[in-house]
PDB file of C-alpha atoms and ligand atoms in Angstrom:
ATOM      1  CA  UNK A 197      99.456 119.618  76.208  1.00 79.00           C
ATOM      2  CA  UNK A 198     100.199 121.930  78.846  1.00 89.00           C
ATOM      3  CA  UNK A 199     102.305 121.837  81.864  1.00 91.00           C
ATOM      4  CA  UNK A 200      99.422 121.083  84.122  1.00 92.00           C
ATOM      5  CA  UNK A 201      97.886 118.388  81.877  1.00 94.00           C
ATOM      6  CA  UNK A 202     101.872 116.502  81.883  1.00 94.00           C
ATOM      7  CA  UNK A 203     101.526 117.094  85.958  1.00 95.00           C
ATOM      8  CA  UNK A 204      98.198 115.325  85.984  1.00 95.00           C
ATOM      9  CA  UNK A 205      99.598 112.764  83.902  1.00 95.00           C
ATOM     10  CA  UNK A 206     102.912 112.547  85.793  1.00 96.00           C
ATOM     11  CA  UNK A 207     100.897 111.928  89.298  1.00 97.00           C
ATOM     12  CA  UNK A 208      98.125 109.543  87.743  1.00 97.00           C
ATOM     13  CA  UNK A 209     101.568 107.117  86.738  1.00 97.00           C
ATOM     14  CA  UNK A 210     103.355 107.460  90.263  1.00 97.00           C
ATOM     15  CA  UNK A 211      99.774 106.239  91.760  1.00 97.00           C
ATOM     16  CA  UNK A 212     100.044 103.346  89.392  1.00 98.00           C
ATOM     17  CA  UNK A 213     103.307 102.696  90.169  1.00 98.00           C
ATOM     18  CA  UNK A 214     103.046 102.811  93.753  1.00 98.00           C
ATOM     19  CA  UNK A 215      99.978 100.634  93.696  1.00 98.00           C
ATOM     20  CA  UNK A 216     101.872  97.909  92.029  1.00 98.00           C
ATOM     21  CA  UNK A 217     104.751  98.243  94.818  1.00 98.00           C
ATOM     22  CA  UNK A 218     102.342  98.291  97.450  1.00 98.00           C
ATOM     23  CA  UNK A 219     100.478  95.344  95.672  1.00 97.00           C
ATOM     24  CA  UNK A 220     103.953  93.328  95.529  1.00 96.00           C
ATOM     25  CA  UNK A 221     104.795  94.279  99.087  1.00 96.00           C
ATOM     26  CA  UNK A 222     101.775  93.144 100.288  1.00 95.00           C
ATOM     27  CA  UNK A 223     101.480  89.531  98.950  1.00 93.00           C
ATOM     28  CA  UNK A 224     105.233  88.939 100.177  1.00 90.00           C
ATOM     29  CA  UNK A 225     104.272  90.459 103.539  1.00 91.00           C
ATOM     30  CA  UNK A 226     101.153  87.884 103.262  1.00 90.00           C
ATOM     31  CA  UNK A 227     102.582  84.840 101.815  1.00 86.00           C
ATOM     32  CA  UNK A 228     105.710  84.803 104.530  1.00 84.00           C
ATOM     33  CA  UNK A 229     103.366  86.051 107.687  1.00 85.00           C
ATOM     34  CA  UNK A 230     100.326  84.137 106.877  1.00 84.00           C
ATOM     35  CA  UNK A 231     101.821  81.533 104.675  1.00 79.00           C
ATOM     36  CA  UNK A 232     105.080  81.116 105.998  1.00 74.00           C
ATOM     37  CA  UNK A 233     106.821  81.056 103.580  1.00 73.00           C
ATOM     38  CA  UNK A 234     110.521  82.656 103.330  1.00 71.00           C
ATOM     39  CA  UNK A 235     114.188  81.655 102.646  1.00 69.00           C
ATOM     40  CA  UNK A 236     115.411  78.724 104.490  1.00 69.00           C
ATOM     41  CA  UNK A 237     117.879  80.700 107.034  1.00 72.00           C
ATOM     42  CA  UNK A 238     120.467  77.375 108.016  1.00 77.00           C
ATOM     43  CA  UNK A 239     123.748  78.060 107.462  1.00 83.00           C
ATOM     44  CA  UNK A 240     125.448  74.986 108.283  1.00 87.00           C
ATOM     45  CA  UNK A 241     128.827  73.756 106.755  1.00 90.00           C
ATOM     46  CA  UNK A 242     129.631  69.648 106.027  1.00 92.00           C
ATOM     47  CA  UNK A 243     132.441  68.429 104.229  1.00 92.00           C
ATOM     48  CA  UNK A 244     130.851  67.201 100.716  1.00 91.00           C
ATOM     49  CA  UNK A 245     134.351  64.798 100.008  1.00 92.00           C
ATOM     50  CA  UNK A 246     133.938  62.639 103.320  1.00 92.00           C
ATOM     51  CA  UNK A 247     129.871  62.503 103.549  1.00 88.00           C
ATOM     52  CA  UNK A 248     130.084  58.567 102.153  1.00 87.00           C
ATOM     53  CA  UNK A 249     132.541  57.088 105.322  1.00 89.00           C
ATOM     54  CA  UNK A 250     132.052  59.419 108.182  1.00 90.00           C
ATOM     55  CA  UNK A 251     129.399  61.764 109.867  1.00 90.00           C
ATOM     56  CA  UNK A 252     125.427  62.052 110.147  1.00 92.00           C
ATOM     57  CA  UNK A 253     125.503  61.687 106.478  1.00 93.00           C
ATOM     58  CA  UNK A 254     127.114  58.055 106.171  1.00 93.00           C
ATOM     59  CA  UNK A 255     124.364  55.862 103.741  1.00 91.00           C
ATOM     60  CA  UNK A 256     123.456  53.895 107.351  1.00 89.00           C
ATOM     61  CA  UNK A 257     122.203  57.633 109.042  1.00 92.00           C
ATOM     62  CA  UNK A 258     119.730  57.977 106.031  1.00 93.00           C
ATOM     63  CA  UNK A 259     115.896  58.216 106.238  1.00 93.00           C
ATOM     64  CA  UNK A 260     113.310  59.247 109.238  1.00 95.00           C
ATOM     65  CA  UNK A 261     114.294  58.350 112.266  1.00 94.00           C
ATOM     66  CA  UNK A 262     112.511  59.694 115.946  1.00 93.00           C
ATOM     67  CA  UNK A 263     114.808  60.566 118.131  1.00 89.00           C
ATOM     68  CA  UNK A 264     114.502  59.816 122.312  1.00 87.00           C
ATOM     69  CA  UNK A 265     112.925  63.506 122.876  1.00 90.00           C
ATOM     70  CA  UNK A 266     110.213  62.409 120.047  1.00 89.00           C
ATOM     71  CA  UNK A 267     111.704  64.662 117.425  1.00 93.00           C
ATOM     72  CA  UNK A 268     111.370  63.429 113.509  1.00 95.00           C
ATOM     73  CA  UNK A 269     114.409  64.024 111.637  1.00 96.00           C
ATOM     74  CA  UNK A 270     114.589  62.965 108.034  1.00 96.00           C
ATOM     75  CA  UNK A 271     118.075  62.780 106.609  1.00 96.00           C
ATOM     76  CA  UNK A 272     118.745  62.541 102.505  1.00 96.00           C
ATOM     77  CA  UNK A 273     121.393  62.886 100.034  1.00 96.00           C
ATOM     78  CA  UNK A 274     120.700  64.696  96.700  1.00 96.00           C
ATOM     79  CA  UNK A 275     123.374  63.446  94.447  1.00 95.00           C
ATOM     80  CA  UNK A 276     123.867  63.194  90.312  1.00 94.00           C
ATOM     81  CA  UNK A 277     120.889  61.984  89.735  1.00 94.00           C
ATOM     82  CA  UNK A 278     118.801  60.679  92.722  1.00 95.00           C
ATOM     83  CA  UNK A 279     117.758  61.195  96.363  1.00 96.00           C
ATOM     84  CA  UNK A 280     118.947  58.507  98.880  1.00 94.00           C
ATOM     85  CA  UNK A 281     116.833  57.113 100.017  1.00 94.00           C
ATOM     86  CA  UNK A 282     114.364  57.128  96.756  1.00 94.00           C
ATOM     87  CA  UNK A 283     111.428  57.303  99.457  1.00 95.00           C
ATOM     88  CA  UNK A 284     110.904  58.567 102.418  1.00 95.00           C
ATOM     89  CA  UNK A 285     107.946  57.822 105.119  1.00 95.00           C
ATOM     90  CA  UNK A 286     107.500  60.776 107.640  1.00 95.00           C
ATOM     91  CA  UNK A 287     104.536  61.097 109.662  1.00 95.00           C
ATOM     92  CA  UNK A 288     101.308  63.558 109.239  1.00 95.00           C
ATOM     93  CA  UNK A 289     100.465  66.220 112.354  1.00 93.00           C
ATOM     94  CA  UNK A 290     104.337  65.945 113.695  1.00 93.00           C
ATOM     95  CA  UNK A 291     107.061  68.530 113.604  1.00 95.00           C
ATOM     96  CA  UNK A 292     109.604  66.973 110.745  1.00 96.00           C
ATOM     97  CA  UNK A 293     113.339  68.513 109.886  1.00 96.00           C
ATOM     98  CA  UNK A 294     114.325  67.426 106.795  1.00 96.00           C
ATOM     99  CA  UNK A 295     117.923  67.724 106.272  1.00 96.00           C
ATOM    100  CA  UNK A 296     119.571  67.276 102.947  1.00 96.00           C
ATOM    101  CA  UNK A 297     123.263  67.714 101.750  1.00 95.00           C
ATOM    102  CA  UNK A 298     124.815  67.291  98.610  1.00 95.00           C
ATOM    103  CA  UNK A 299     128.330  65.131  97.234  1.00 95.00           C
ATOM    104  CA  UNK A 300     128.690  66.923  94.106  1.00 93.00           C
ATOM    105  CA  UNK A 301     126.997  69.995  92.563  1.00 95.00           C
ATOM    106  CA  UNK A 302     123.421  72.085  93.601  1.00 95.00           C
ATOM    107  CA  UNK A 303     120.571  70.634  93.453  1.00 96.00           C
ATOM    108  CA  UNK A 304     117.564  71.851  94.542  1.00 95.00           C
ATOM    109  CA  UNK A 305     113.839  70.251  95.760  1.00 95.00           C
ATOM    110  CA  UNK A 306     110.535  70.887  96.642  1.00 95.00           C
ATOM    111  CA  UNK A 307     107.841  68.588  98.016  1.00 95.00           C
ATOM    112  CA  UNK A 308     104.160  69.388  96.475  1.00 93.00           C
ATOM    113  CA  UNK A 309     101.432  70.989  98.007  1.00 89.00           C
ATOM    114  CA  UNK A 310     103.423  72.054 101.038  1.00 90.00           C
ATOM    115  CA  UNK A 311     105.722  75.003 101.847  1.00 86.00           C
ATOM    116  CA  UNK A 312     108.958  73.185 101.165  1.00 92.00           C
ATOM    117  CA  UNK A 313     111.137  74.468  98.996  1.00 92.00           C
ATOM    118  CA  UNK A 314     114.895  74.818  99.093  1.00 93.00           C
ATOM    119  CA  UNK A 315     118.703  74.620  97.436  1.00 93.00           C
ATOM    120  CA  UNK A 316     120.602  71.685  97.752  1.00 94.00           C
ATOM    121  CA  UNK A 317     124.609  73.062  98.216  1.00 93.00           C
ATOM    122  CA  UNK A 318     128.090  70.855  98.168  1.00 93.00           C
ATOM    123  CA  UNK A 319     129.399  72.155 101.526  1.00 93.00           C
ATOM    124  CA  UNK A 320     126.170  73.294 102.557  1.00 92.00           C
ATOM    125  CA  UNK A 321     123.520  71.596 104.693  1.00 94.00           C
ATOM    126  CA  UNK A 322     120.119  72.268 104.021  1.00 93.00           C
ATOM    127  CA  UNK A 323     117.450  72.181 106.622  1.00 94.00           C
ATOM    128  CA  UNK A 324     113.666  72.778 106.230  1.00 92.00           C
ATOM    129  CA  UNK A 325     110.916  72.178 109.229  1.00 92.00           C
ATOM    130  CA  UNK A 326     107.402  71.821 108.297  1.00 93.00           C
ATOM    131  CA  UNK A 327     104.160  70.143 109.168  1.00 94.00           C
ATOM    132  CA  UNK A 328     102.810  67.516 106.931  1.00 94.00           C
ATOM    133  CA  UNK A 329      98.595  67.774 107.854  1.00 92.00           C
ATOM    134  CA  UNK A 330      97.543  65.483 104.817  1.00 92.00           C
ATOM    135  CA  UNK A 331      98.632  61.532 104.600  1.00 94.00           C
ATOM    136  CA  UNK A 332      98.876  60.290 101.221  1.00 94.00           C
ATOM    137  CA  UNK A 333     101.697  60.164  98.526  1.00 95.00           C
ATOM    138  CA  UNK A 334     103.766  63.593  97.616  1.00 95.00           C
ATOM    139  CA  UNK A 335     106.132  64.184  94.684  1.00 96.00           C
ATOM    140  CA  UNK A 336     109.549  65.308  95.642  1.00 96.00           C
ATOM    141  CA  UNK A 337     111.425  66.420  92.431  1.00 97.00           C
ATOM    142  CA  UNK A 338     114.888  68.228  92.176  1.00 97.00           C
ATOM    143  CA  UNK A 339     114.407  71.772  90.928  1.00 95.00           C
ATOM    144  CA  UNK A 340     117.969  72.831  89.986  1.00 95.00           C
ATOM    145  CA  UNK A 341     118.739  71.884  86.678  1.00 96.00           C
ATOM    146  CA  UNK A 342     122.318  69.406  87.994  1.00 96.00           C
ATOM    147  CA  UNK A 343     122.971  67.646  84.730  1.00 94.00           C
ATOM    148  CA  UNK A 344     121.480  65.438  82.159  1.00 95.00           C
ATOM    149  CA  UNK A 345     119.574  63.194  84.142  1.00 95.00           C
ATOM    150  CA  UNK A 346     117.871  66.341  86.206  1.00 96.00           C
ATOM    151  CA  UNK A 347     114.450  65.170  84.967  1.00 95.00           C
ATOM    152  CA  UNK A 348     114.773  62.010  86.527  1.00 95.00           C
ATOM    153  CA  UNK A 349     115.974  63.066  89.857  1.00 96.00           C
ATOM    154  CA  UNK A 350     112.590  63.054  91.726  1.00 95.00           C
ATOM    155  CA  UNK A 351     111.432  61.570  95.112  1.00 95.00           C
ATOM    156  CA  UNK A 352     108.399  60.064  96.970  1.00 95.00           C
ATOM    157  CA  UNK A 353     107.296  61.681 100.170  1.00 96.00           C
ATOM    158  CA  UNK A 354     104.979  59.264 102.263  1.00 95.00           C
ATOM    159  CA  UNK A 355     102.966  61.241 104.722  1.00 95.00           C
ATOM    160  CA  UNK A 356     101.457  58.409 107.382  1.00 94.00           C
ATOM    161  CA  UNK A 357      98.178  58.796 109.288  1.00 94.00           C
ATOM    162  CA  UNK A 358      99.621  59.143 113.160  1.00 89.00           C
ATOM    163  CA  UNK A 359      97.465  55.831 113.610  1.00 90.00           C
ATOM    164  CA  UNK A 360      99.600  54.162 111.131  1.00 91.00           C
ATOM    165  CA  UNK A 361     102.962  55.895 112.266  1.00 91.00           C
ATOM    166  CA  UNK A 362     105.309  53.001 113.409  1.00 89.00           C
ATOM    167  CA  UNK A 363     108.948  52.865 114.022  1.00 90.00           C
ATOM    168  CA  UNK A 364     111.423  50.591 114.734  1.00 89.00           C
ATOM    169  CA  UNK A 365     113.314  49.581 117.816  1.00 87.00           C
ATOM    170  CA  UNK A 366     116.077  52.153 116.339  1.00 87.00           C
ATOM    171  CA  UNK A 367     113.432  54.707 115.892  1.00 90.00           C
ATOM    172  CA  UNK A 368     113.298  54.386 111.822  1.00 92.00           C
ATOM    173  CA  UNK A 369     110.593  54.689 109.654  1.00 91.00           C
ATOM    174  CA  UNK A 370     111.218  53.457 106.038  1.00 88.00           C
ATOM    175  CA  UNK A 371     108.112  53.225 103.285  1.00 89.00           C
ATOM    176  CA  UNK A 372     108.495  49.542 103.427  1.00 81.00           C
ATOM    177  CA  UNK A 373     107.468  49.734 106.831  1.00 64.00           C
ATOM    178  CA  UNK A 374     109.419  49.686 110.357  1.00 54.00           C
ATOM    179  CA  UNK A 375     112.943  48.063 110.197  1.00 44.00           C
TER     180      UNK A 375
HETATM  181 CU1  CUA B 227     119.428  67.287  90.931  1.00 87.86          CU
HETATM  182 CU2  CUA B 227     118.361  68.541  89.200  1.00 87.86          CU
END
């Protein structure tokens, strides 16, 4: 082999190379333009040792609830080994923020066939917003492995038609229904 066959050689690899880069760039340029998806960016501190008796954590402050202004705001706890509340009923074709804190160590959930997808931090409060377009039934499991009962830490999301949507006089929305 001579010099200019290695130089041949040399180039063809830094074109493969480069095409794989530009390949890798591309589908994260797509998938958080187009797709929007990307890292959650809320960097919000709680307290994890006093989320049980005070603040907008307290067990009472838990599940949907639609504010005066009309905003949805789902509140859970991810804790050793379960969501609170097990179920939550949010509505399709609204704005939701789901926000989520944790007592004890990281957890970690996504909701299927949607964009959600975040960490669960002691000290931390996570906050996703989203659009749920399709009603039905989704599977919320914890994806951070938090202990021996991670594979049972796992949570119903119930997306309701905007016909069905009801709430009650405090603005909650539970999947047993208003109240
Ligand atoms: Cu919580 Cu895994």
């Amino acid at each position: 082999m001579n010099e200019r066959e290695i130089l041949a050689t040399e180039l063809r690899w830094g074109a493969v190379v480069a095409a794989a880069v530009g390949l890798i760039v591309g589908v994260i340029v797509v998938s958080s333009a187009a797709l929007i998806m990307h890292p959650p960016s809320n960097v919000e501190t709680i307290n994890p040792g006093t989320l049980h008796i005070e603040g907008e954590f307290v067990e009472a402050n838990l599940g949907t609830r639609v504010g005066a202004d009309g905003a949805v705001v789902t509140r859970m706890i991810a804790t050793q080994f379960a969501f609170v509340p097990r179920c939550i009923a949010v509505p399709a074709g609204r704005p939701v923020t789901i926000r989520v804190t944790s007592p004890d160590v990281i957890h970690g959930f996504l909701i299927t066939g949607t964009n959600v997808n975040t960490m669960v931090i002691p000290g931390y409060v996570s906050q996703v917003r989203t659009v749920f377009n399709r009603p039905g039934d989704r599977l919320m499991p914890c994806h951070e492995f938090c202990g021996l009962g991670h594979s049972e830490m796992w949570n119903i999301v119930r997306i309701v038609p905007e016909a069905e949507w009801k709430v009650d006089q405090q603005g909650r929305a539970s999947c047993d229904g208003p109240g």
